[in-house]
PDB file of C-alpha atoms and ligand atoms in Angstrom:
ATOM      1  CA  MET A 159      70.466  -0.288 -15.824  1.00  0.00           C
ATOM      2  CA  LYS A 160      73.621   1.983 -15.486  1.00  0.00           C
ATOM      3  CA  VAL A 161      73.953   4.887 -18.168  1.00  0.00           C
ATOM      4  CA  LEU A 162      76.241   7.585 -18.752  1.00  0.00           C
ATOM      5  CA  LEU A 163      75.211  10.350 -21.160  1.00  0.00           C
ATOM      6  CA  LEU A 164      78.445  11.910 -22.884  1.00  0.00           C
ATOM      7  CA  GLY A 165      78.624  15.379 -24.831  1.00  0.00           C
ATOM      8  CA  ALA A 166      79.485  18.853 -25.075  1.00  0.00           C
ATOM      9  CA  PRO A 167      77.963  21.317 -23.093  1.00  0.00           C
ATOM     10  CA  GLY A 168      74.768  21.904 -24.745  1.00  0.00           C
ATOM     11  CA  ALA A 169      74.745  18.803 -26.499  1.00  0.00           C
ATOM     12  CA  GLY A 170      71.395  17.900 -24.924  1.00  0.00           C
ATOM     13  CA  LYS A 171      72.082  15.652 -22.335  1.00  0.00           C
ATOM     14  CA  GLY A 172      69.884  17.021 -19.937  1.00  0.00           C
ATOM     15  CA  THR A 173      67.133  17.359 -22.639  1.00  0.00           C
ATOM     16  CA  GLN A 174      67.642  13.525 -23.311  1.00  0.00           C
ATOM     17  CA  ALA A 175      68.063  12.493 -19.496  1.00  0.00           C
ATOM     18  CA  GLN A 176      64.402  12.971 -18.788  1.00  0.00           C
ATOM     19  CA  PHE A 177      63.348  10.428 -21.561  1.00  0.00           C
ATOM     20  CA  ILE A 178      65.918   7.499 -20.193  1.00  0.00           C
ATOM     21  CA  THR A 179      64.985   8.050 -16.849  1.00  0.00           C
ATOM     22  CA  GLN A 180      61.139   7.911 -17.060  1.00  0.00           C
ATOM     23  CA  THR A 181      61.504   5.017 -19.505  1.00  0.00           C
ATOM     24  CA  PHE A 182      63.756   2.945 -17.086  1.00  0.00           C
ATOM     25  CA  ASN A 183      62.613   4.228 -13.693  1.00  0.00           C
ATOM     26  CA  ILE A 184      66.063   5.239 -12.888  1.00  0.00           C
ATOM     27  CA  PRO A 185      67.333   8.396 -10.963  1.00  0.00           C
ATOM     28  CA  GLN A 186      69.209  11.012 -12.918  1.00  0.00           C
ATOM     29  CA  ILE A 187      72.523  12.222 -11.471  1.00  0.00           C
ATOM     30  CA  SER A 188      73.483  15.314 -13.004  1.00  0.00           C
ATOM     31  CA  THR A 189      76.629  16.984 -11.017  1.00  0.00           C
ATOM     32  CA  GLY A 190      75.726  19.918 -12.894  1.00  0.00           C
ATOM     33  CA  ASP A 191      72.334  20.152 -10.860  1.00  0.00           C
ATOM     34  CA  MET A 192      73.742  19.020  -7.736  1.00  0.00           C
ATOM     35  CA  LEU A 193      76.287  21.933  -7.880  1.00  0.00           C
ATOM     36  CA  ARG A 194      73.327  24.643  -9.006  1.00  0.00           C
ATOM     37  CA  ALA A 195      71.669  23.355  -6.095  1.00  0.00           C
ATOM     38  CA  ALA A 196      74.188  23.907  -3.686  1.00  0.00           C
ATOM     39  CA  ILE A 197      75.024  27.273  -4.978  1.00  0.00           C
ATOM     40  CA  LYS A 198      71.401  28.107  -4.739  1.00  0.00           C
ATOM     41  CA  ALA A 199      71.534  26.508  -1.252  1.00  0.00           C
ATOM     42  CA  GLY A 200      74.509  28.915  -0.209  1.00  0.00           C
ATOM     43  CA  THR A 201      76.658  25.836   1.202  1.00  0.00           C
ATOM     44  CA  PRO A 202      80.352  25.993   1.187  1.00  0.00           C
ATOM     45  CA  LEU A 203      80.441  23.571  -1.686  1.00  0.00           C
ATOM     46  CA  GLY A 204      78.193  25.976  -3.194  1.00  0.00           C
ATOM     47  CA  LEU A 205      80.113  29.082  -2.673  1.00  0.00           C
ATOM     48  CA  GLU A 206      83.319  27.371  -4.173  1.00  0.00           C
ATOM     49  CA  ALA A 207      81.695  26.012  -7.044  1.00  0.00           C
ATOM     50  CA  LYS A 208      80.224  29.452  -8.073  1.00  0.00           C
ATOM     51  CA  LYS A 209      83.225  30.968  -9.215  1.00  0.00           C
ATOM     52  CA  ILE A 210      84.623  28.058 -11.203  1.00  0.00           C
ATOM     53  CA  MET A 211      81.316  27.343 -12.942  1.00  0.00           C
ATOM     54  CA  ASP A 212      80.769  30.981 -14.075  1.00  0.00           C
ATOM     55  CA  GLU A 213      84.166  30.834 -15.812  1.00  0.00           C
ATOM     56  CA  GLY A 214      83.424  27.951 -17.461  1.00  0.00           C
ATOM     57  CA  GLY A 215      86.155  25.664 -15.487  1.00  0.00           C
ATOM     58  CA  LEU A 216      85.560  22.533 -13.943  1.00  0.00           C
ATOM     59  CA  VAL A 217      85.326  21.658 -10.041  1.00  0.00           C
ATOM     60  CA  ARG A 218      87.759  19.667  -8.577  1.00  0.00           C
ATOM     61  CA  ASP A 219      87.897  15.907  -9.078  1.00  0.00           C
ATOM     62  CA  ASP A 220      87.978  14.681  -5.216  1.00  0.00           C
ATOM     63  CA  ILE A 221      85.007  17.258  -4.506  1.00  0.00           C
ATOM     64  CA  ILE A 222      83.064  15.835  -7.609  1.00  0.00           C
ATOM     65  CA  ILE A 223      83.865  12.036  -6.945  1.00  0.00           C
ATOM     66  CA  GLY A 224      83.134  12.193  -3.220  1.00  0.00           C
ATOM     67  CA  LEU A 225      79.557  13.648  -4.397  1.00  0.00           C
ATOM     68  CA  VAL A 226      78.752  11.030  -6.692  1.00  0.00           C
ATOM     69  CA  GLN A 227      80.153   8.199  -4.551  1.00  0.00           C
ATOM     70  CA  GLU A 228      77.832   9.417  -1.961  1.00  0.00           C
ATOM     71  CA  ARG A 229      74.992   9.847  -4.252  1.00  0.00           C
ATOM     72  CA  ILE A 230      74.841   6.245  -5.700  1.00  0.00           C
ATOM     73  CA  THR A 231      74.843   4.539  -2.379  1.00  0.00           C
ATOM     74  CA  GLN A 232      71.314   6.278  -1.666  1.00  0.00           C
ATOM     75  CA  ALA A 233      68.457   3.666  -1.995  1.00  0.00           C
ATOM     76  CA  ASP A 234      67.028   5.010  -5.378  1.00  0.00           C
ATOM     77  CA  CYS A 235      69.990   3.948  -7.057  1.00  0.00           C
ATOM     78  CA  ALA A 236      69.580   0.083  -6.320  1.00  0.00           C
ATOM     79  CA  ASN A 237      68.157  -0.243  -9.827  1.00  0.00           C
ATOM     80  CA  GLY A 238      70.529   1.712 -11.632  1.00  0.00           C
ATOM     81  CA  PHE A 239      70.818   5.300 -12.470  1.00  0.00           C
ATOM     82  CA  LEU A 240      71.799   7.854 -15.143  1.00  0.00           C
ATOM     83  CA  PHE A 241      74.749   9.895 -15.081  1.00  0.00           C
ATOM     84  CA  ASP A 242      74.499  13.034 -17.110  1.00  0.00           C
ATOM     85  CA  GLY A 243      77.720  15.599 -17.095  1.00  0.00           C
ATOM     86  CA  PHE A 244      79.679  13.111 -15.097  1.00  0.00           C
ATOM     87  CA  PRO A 245      82.490  11.583 -15.514  1.00  0.00           C
ATOM     88  CA  ARG A 246      83.877  14.386 -17.196  1.00  0.00           C
ATOM     89  CA  THR A 247      87.687  13.847 -16.498  1.00  0.00           C
ATOM     90  CA  LEU A 248      89.649  10.590 -17.004  1.00  0.00           C
ATOM     91  CA  ALA A 249      90.401  11.037 -13.289  1.00  0.00           C
ATOM     92  CA  GLN A 250      86.485  10.716 -12.360  1.00  0.00           C
ATOM     93  CA  ALA A 251      85.967   7.769 -15.007  1.00  0.00           C
ATOM     94  CA  GLU A 252      88.893   6.057 -13.480  1.00  0.00           C
ATOM     95  CA  ALA A 253      87.781   6.476  -9.969  1.00  0.00           C
ATOM     96  CA  MET A 254      84.280   4.937 -11.098  1.00  0.00           C
ATOM     97  CA  ARG A 255      85.677   1.858 -12.854  1.00  0.00           C
ATOM     98  CA  ASP A 256      87.957   1.290  -9.742  1.00  0.00           C
ATOM     99  CA  ALA A 257      85.035   1.570  -7.510  1.00  0.00           C
ATOM    100  CA  GLY A 258      83.395  -1.214  -9.314  1.00  0.00           C
ATOM    101  CA  VAL A 259      80.601   0.735 -10.979  1.00  0.00           C
ATOM    102  CA  ASN A 260      80.013  -1.140 -14.210  1.00  0.00           C
ATOM    103  CA  LEU A 261      77.782   0.896 -17.041  1.00  0.00           C
ATOM    104  CA  ASP A 262      75.618  -0.948 -19.487  1.00  0.00           C
ATOM    105  CA  ALA A 263      75.730   1.753 -21.959  1.00  0.00           C
ATOM    106  CA  VAL A 264      77.196   5.057 -22.995  1.00  0.00           C
ATOM    107  CA  VAL A 265      75.495   7.592 -24.835  1.00  0.00           C
ATOM    108  CA  GLU A 266      77.601  10.014 -26.994  1.00  0.00           C
ATOM    109  CA  ILE A 267      75.594  12.750 -27.780  1.00  0.00           C
ATOM    110  CA  ASP A 268      77.655  14.291 -30.945  1.00  0.00           C
ATOM    111  CA  VAL A 269      76.996  18.053 -31.813  1.00  0.00           C
ATOM    112  CA  PRO A 270      79.289  20.472 -33.489  1.00  0.00           C
ATOM    113  CA  ASP A 271      80.757  23.492 -31.493  1.00  0.00           C
ATOM    114  CA  ALA A 272      78.886  26.019 -34.059  1.00  0.00           C
ATOM    115  CA  VAL A 273      75.578  24.482 -33.304  1.00  0.00           C
ATOM    116  CA  ILE A 274      76.114  24.615 -29.475  1.00  0.00           C
ATOM    117  CA  VAL A 275      76.577  28.310 -29.084  1.00  0.00           C
ATOM    118  CA  GLU A 276      73.325  28.950 -30.776  1.00  0.00           C
ATOM    119  CA  ARG A 277      71.585  26.458 -28.372  1.00  0.00           C
ATOM    120  CA  MET A 278      72.995  28.037 -25.407  1.00  0.00           C
ATOM    121  CA  SER A 279      71.703  31.597 -26.011  1.00  0.00           C
ATOM    122  CA  GLY A 280      68.368  30.199 -26.360  1.00  0.00           C
ATOM    123  CA  ARG A 281      68.295  27.666 -23.169  1.00  0.00           C
ATOM    124  CA  ARG A 282      65.943  28.557 -20.301  1.00  0.00           C
ATOM    125  CA  VAL A 283      66.170  26.281 -17.317  1.00  0.00           C
ATOM    126  CA  HIS A 284      63.845  25.389 -14.595  1.00  0.00           C
ATOM    127  CA  LEU A 285      66.079  25.647 -11.677  1.00  0.00           C
ATOM    128  CA  SER A 286      64.482  23.231  -9.087  1.00  0.00           C
ATOM    129  CA  SER A 287      63.862  20.188 -11.407  1.00  0.00           C
ATOM    130  CA  GLY A 288      66.400  20.794 -14.186  1.00  0.00           C
ATOM    131  CA  ARG A 289      63.918  20.833 -16.667  1.00  0.00           C
ATOM    132  CA  THR A 290      65.286  22.564 -19.672  1.00  0.00           C
ATOM    133  CA  TYR A 291      63.781  24.333 -22.778  1.00  0.00           C
ATOM    134  CA  HIS A 292      64.629  26.176 -25.779  1.00  0.00           C
ATOM    135  CA  ILE A 293      63.057  29.502 -26.752  1.00  0.00           C
ATOM    136  CA  HIS A 294      62.814  28.239 -30.511  1.00  0.00           C
ATOM    137  CA  ASN A 295      63.525  24.323 -30.440  1.00  0.00           C
ATOM    138  CA  ASN A 296      61.791  23.259 -27.432  1.00  0.00           C
ATOM    139  CA  PRO A 297      59.508  26.061 -26.085  1.00  0.00           C
ATOM    140  CA  PRO A 298      57.575  25.896 -22.829  1.00  0.00           C
ATOM    141  CA  LYS A 299      53.733  26.216 -23.158  1.00  0.00           C
ATOM    142  CA  VAL A 300      53.591  29.299 -21.632  1.00  0.00           C
ATOM    143  CA  GLU A 301      56.825  31.821 -22.352  1.00  0.00           C
ATOM    144  CA  GLY A 302      58.830  32.100 -19.248  1.00  0.00           C
ATOM    145  CA  LYS A 303      57.169  29.469 -17.326  1.00  0.00           C
ATOM    146  CA  ASP A 304      57.822  25.702 -16.512  1.00  0.00           C
ATOM    147  CA  ASP A 305      55.241  23.513 -17.861  1.00  0.00           C
ATOM    148  CA  GLU A 306      54.903  21.247 -14.997  1.00  0.00           C
ATOM    149  CA  THR A 307      54.843  23.997 -11.875  1.00  0.00           C
ATOM    150  CA  GLY A 308      54.163  27.174 -13.537  1.00  0.00           C
ATOM    151  CA  GLU A 309      57.334  28.547 -11.885  1.00  0.00           C
ATOM    152  CA  ASP A 310      59.594  30.956 -13.977  1.00  0.00           C
ATOM    153  CA  LEU A 311      62.007  29.799 -15.975  1.00  0.00           C
ATOM    154  CA  ILE A 312      65.701  31.389 -15.781  1.00  0.00           C
ATOM    155  CA  GLN A 313      68.982  32.004 -17.990  1.00  0.00           C
ATOM    156  CA  ARG A 314      71.901  29.991 -16.531  1.00  0.00           C
ATOM    157  CA  ASP A 315      74.786  32.347 -15.460  1.00  0.00           C
ATOM    158  CA  ASP A 316      77.365  30.396 -17.411  1.00  0.00           C
ATOM    159  CA  ASP A 317      75.468  30.466 -20.690  1.00  0.00           C
ATOM    160  CA  LYS A 318      77.029  33.813 -21.531  1.00  0.00           C
ATOM    161  CA  PRO A 319      78.931  33.500 -24.982  1.00  0.00           C
ATOM    162  CA  GLU A 320      82.446  33.794 -23.682  1.00  0.00           C
ATOM    163  CA  THR A 321      82.086  31.166 -20.783  1.00  0.00           C
ATOM    164  CA  VAL A 322      80.369  28.890 -23.399  1.00  0.00           C
ATOM    165  CA  GLN A 323      83.881  28.909 -25.496  1.00  0.00           C
ATOM    166  CA  LYS A 324      85.775  28.427 -22.453  1.00  0.00           C
ATOM    167  CA  ARG A 325      83.449  25.174 -21.306  1.00  0.00           C
ATOM    168  CA  LEU A 326      83.662  24.117 -25.152  1.00  0.00           C
ATOM    169  CA  GLN A 327      87.639  24.295 -24.999  1.00  0.00           C
ATOM    170  CA  VAL A 328      87.302  22.465 -21.379  1.00  0.00           C
ATOM    171  CA  TYR A 329      85.365  20.029 -23.010  1.00  0.00           C
ATOM    172  CA  HIS A 330      87.679  19.105 -25.639  1.00  0.00           C
ATOM    173  CA  ASP A 331      91.038  19.388 -23.580  1.00  0.00           C
ATOM    174  CA  GLN A 332      89.386  17.168 -20.583  1.00  0.00           C
ATOM    175  CA  THR A 333      86.374  15.293 -21.262  1.00  0.00           C
ATOM    176  CA  ALA A 334      86.473  14.408 -25.332  1.00  0.00           C
ATOM    177  CA  ILE A 335      89.268  11.883 -23.991  1.00  0.00           C
ATOM    178  CA  LEU A 336      86.550   9.503 -22.554  1.00  0.00           C
ATOM    179  CA  ILE A 337      84.931   8.870 -26.061  1.00  0.00           C
ATOM    180  CA  ASP A 338      88.197   6.792 -26.416  1.00  0.00           C
ATOM    181  CA  PHE A 339      88.045   5.648 -22.689  1.00  0.00           C
ATOM    182  CA  TYR A 340      84.673   3.959 -23.199  1.00  0.00           C
ATOM    183  CA  GLY A 341      84.551   3.457 -26.576  1.00  0.00           C
ATOM    184  CA  LYS A 342      87.588   1.402 -26.744  1.00  0.00           C
ATOM    185  CA  MET A 343      86.847  -0.498 -23.630  1.00  0.00           C
ATOM    186  CA  SER A 344      86.726  -4.331 -24.234  1.00  0.00           C
ATOM    187  CA  GLY A 345      85.849  -7.366 -22.139  1.00  0.00           C
ATOM    188  CA  ASP A 346      82.821  -8.552 -20.098  1.00  0.00           C
ATOM    189  CA  ASN A 347      82.720  -5.322 -18.244  1.00  0.00           C
ATOM    190  CA  ALA A 348      82.683  -2.877 -21.272  1.00  0.00           C
ATOM    191  CA  PRO A 349      79.528  -0.940 -21.684  1.00  0.00           C
ATOM    192  CA  LYS A 350      77.572  -0.819 -24.911  1.00  0.00           C
ATOM    193  CA  TYR A 351      78.711   2.200 -26.871  1.00  0.00           C
ATOM    194  CA  ILE A 352      75.989   4.345 -28.474  1.00  0.00           C
ATOM    195  CA  LYS A 353      76.742   7.198 -30.558  1.00  0.00           C
ATOM    196  CA  VAL A 354      73.739   9.862 -31.629  1.00  0.00           C
ATOM    197  CA  ASP A 355      73.855  12.920 -33.997  1.00  0.00           C
ATOM    198  CA  GLY A 356      72.454  15.273 -31.484  1.00  0.00           C
ATOM    199  CA  THR A 357      72.251  17.840 -34.335  1.00  0.00           C
ATOM    200  CA  GLN A 358      68.620  16.204 -35.079  1.00  0.00           C
ATOM    201  CA  ASN A 359      65.516  17.345 -33.403  1.00  0.00           C
ATOM    202  CA  VAL A 360      64.587  16.226 -29.807  1.00  0.00           C
ATOM    203  CA  GLU A 361      62.097  13.353 -30.856  1.00  0.00           C
ATOM    204  CA  THR A 362      64.494  11.973 -33.202  1.00  0.00           C
ATOM    205  CA  VAL A 363      67.488  12.021 -30.830  1.00  0.00           C
ATOM    206  CA  LYS A 364      65.140  10.425 -28.090  1.00  0.00           C
ATOM    207  CA  GLN A 365      63.940   7.615 -30.391  1.00  0.00           C
ATOM    208  CA  GLN A 366      67.314   6.312 -31.797  1.00  0.00           C
ATOM    209  CA  VAL A 367      68.737   6.796 -27.873  1.00  0.00           C
ATOM    210  CA  LEU A 368      65.828   4.731 -26.772  1.00  0.00           C
ATOM    211  CA  THR A 369      65.944   2.072 -29.354  1.00  0.00           C
ATOM    212  CA  ALA A 370      69.704   1.752 -28.729  1.00  0.00           C
ATOM    213  CA  LEU A 371      68.989   1.114 -25.418  1.00  0.00           C
ATOM    214  CA  GLY A 372      66.402  -1.712 -26.176  1.00  0.00           C
ATOM    215  CA  GLN A 373      63.400   0.310 -25.981  1.00  0.00           C
TER     216      GLN A 373
HETATM  217  P1  LIG B 619      76.667  20.691 -16.678  1.00  0.00           P
HETATM  218  O1  LIG B 619      75.502  21.307 -15.862  1.00  0.00           O
HETATM  219  O2  LIG B 619      76.712  19.216 -16.624  1.00  0.00           O
HETATM  220  O3  LIG B 619      76.781  21.542 -18.044  1.00  0.00           O
HETATM  221  P2  LIG B 619      77.136  21.134 -19.301  1.00  0.00           P
HETATM  222  O4  LIG B 619      77.747  19.661 -19.656  1.00  0.00           O
HETATM  223  O5  LIG B 619      78.211  21.922 -19.943  1.00  0.00           O
HETATM  224  O6  LIG B 619      75.950  20.862 -20.459  1.00  0.00           O
HETATM  225  P3  LIG B 619      74.576  21.388 -20.469  1.00  0.00           P
HETATM  226  O7  LIG B 619      73.811  21.249 -19.247  1.00  0.00           O
HETATM  227  O8  LIG B 619      74.978  22.816 -20.394  1.00  0.00           O
HETATM  228  O9  LIG B 619      74.216  21.048 -21.867  1.00  0.00           O
HETATM  229  P4  LIG B 619      73.109  19.901 -21.754  1.00  0.00           P
HETATM  230  O10 LIG B 619      73.867  18.795 -22.792  1.00  0.00           O
HETATM  231  O11 LIG B 619      72.600  19.167 -20.707  1.00  0.00           O
HETATM  232  O12 LIG B 619      72.270  20.427 -22.571  1.00  0.00           O
HETATM  233  P5  LIG B 619      70.747  20.785 -22.487  1.00  0.00           P
HETATM  234  O13 LIG B 619      69.812  19.624 -22.767  1.00  0.00           O
HETATM  235  O14 LIG B 619      70.607  21.625 -21.852  1.00  0.00           O
HETATM  236  O15 LIG B 619      77.973  21.457 -15.707  1.00  0.00           O
HETATM  237  C1  LIG B 619      77.971  22.865 -15.422  1.00  0.00           C
HETATM  238  C2  LIG B 619      79.163  22.995 -14.852  1.00  0.00           C
HETATM  239  O16 LIG B 619      79.368  22.550 -13.579  1.00  0.00           O
HETATM  240  C3  LIG B 619      80.424  22.723 -15.277  1.00  0.00           C
HETATM  241  O17 LIG B 619      80.741  23.596 -16.314  1.00  0.00           O
HETATM  242  C4  LIG B 619      81.251  22.743 -14.313  1.00  0.00           C
HETATM  243  O18 LIG B 619      81.985  23.879 -14.081  1.00  0.00           O
HETATM  244  C5  LIG B 619      80.638  21.909 -13.346  1.00  0.00           C
HETATM  245  N1  LIG B 619      80.466  20.636 -13.335  1.00  0.00           N
HETATM  246  C6  LIG B 619      79.541  19.891 -13.713  1.00  0.00           C
HETATM  247  N2  LIG B 619      79.826  18.451 -13.524  1.00  0.00           N
HETATM  248  C7  LIG B 619      81.164  18.646 -13.506  1.00  0.00           C
HETATM  249  C8  LIG B 619      82.158  17.152 -13.225  1.00  0.00           C
HETATM  250  N3  LIG B 619      81.738  16.124 -13.311  1.00  0.00           N
HETATM  251  N4  LIG B 619      83.475  17.707 -13.066  1.00  0.00           N
HETATM  252  C9  LIG B 619      83.772  18.905 -12.572  1.00  0.00           C
HETATM  253  N5  LIG B 619      82.901  20.157 -12.684  1.00  0.00           N
HETATM  254  C10 LIG B 619      81.683  19.662 -13.326  1.00  0.00           C
HETATM  255  O19 LIG B 619      70.244  21.598 -23.943  1.00  0.00           O
HETATM  256  C11 LIG B 619      71.027  22.511 -24.346  1.00  0.00           C
HETATM  257  C12 LIG B 619      69.758  23.513 -25.110  1.00  0.00           C
HETATM  258  O20 LIG B 619      69.816  23.019 -26.242  1.00  0.00           O
HETATM  259  C13 LIG B 619      68.524  23.732 -24.456  1.00  0.00           C
HETATM  260  O21 LIG B 619      68.095  24.678 -24.544  1.00  0.00           O
HETATM  261  C14 LIG B 619      67.695  22.525 -25.117  1.00  0.00           C
HETATM  262  O22 LIG B 619      66.431  22.651 -24.960  1.00  0.00           O
HETATM  263  C15 LIG B 619      68.225  22.658 -26.912  1.00  0.00           C
HETATM  264  N6  LIG B 619      68.181  21.413 -27.225  1.00  0.00           N
HETATM  265  C16 LIG B 619      68.310  20.136 -26.405  1.00  0.00           C
HETATM  266  N7  LIG B 619      68.685  19.090 -27.629  1.00  0.00           N
HETATM  267  C17 LIG B 619      68.191  20.127 -29.034  1.00  0.00           C
HETATM  268  C18 LIG B 619      67.753  19.409 -30.130  1.00  0.00           C
HETATM  269  N8  LIG B 619      67.817  18.082 -30.609  1.00  0.00           N
HETATM  270  N9  LIG B 619      67.713  20.182 -31.106  1.00  0.00           N
HETATM  271  C19 LIG B 619      67.767  21.380 -30.969  1.00  0.00           C
HETATM  272  N10 LIG B 619      68.049  21.921 -29.778  1.00  0.00           N
HETATM  273  C20 LIG B 619      68.105  21.161 -28.545  1.00  0.00           C
HETATM  274 ZN1  LIG B 620      72.965  19.794 -18.803  1.00  0.00          ZN
END
């Protein structure tokens, strides 16, 4: 099963990703998580990506495409994978199509911009696993601590309100076009297109996504 989660920053892609990967036993491929890991490790990619991410821009297509192409050849991707935050530009989507990556489903999580800004300010993440919480909507069992490891939760550097506005603008300028790219695809290789109202609570979104994916 090859699934793509599409949606604005803060729409809930990371939150829903964990349910899909557990249900279908496929790995999550989050380019955002991969870049944050590179930043934490201090690699040349991390150093280059940090400035761009802190400003809310997009990392270059060739770098991202190379990262993902390498990742999907790994053994754990043999039964499929979940793309989270990738493809994010038309060039990235075309590169996957041209590489023969046929998605089974595209899940669009639809959330208006006004809701996003509030969500980002309350977000807390566990950096090494990517697990995501919200101080009101989805709180951890112990304040400031990850449920599974007990390790500290952090606030992402790009969750400042002005950076969130920039990321939303970049989403509308460069990523929203993929709604049409995938939604209007036809033929044998066209993925099932699923659109979910992401303003509903986490559990309701989860049920609707899993049902639409056949669970
Ligand atoms: P990335 O990490 O992909 O960030 P993003 O797409 O901006 O999305 P987020 O992770 O911010 O949000 P999400 O949709 O996962 O929401 P979440 O579940 O956390 O990318 C970061 C940066 O890396 C980019 O800006 C770019 O610079 C670079 N990059 C990454 N991929 C790239 C690519 N392919 N090409 C180029 N550059 C790339 O939820 C948000 C909050 O809301 C949480 O607190 C959560 O608890 C809460 N929440 C979730 N669902 C609900 C709900 N239903 N109700 C109430 N609250 C909810
Ligand atoms: Zn995310």
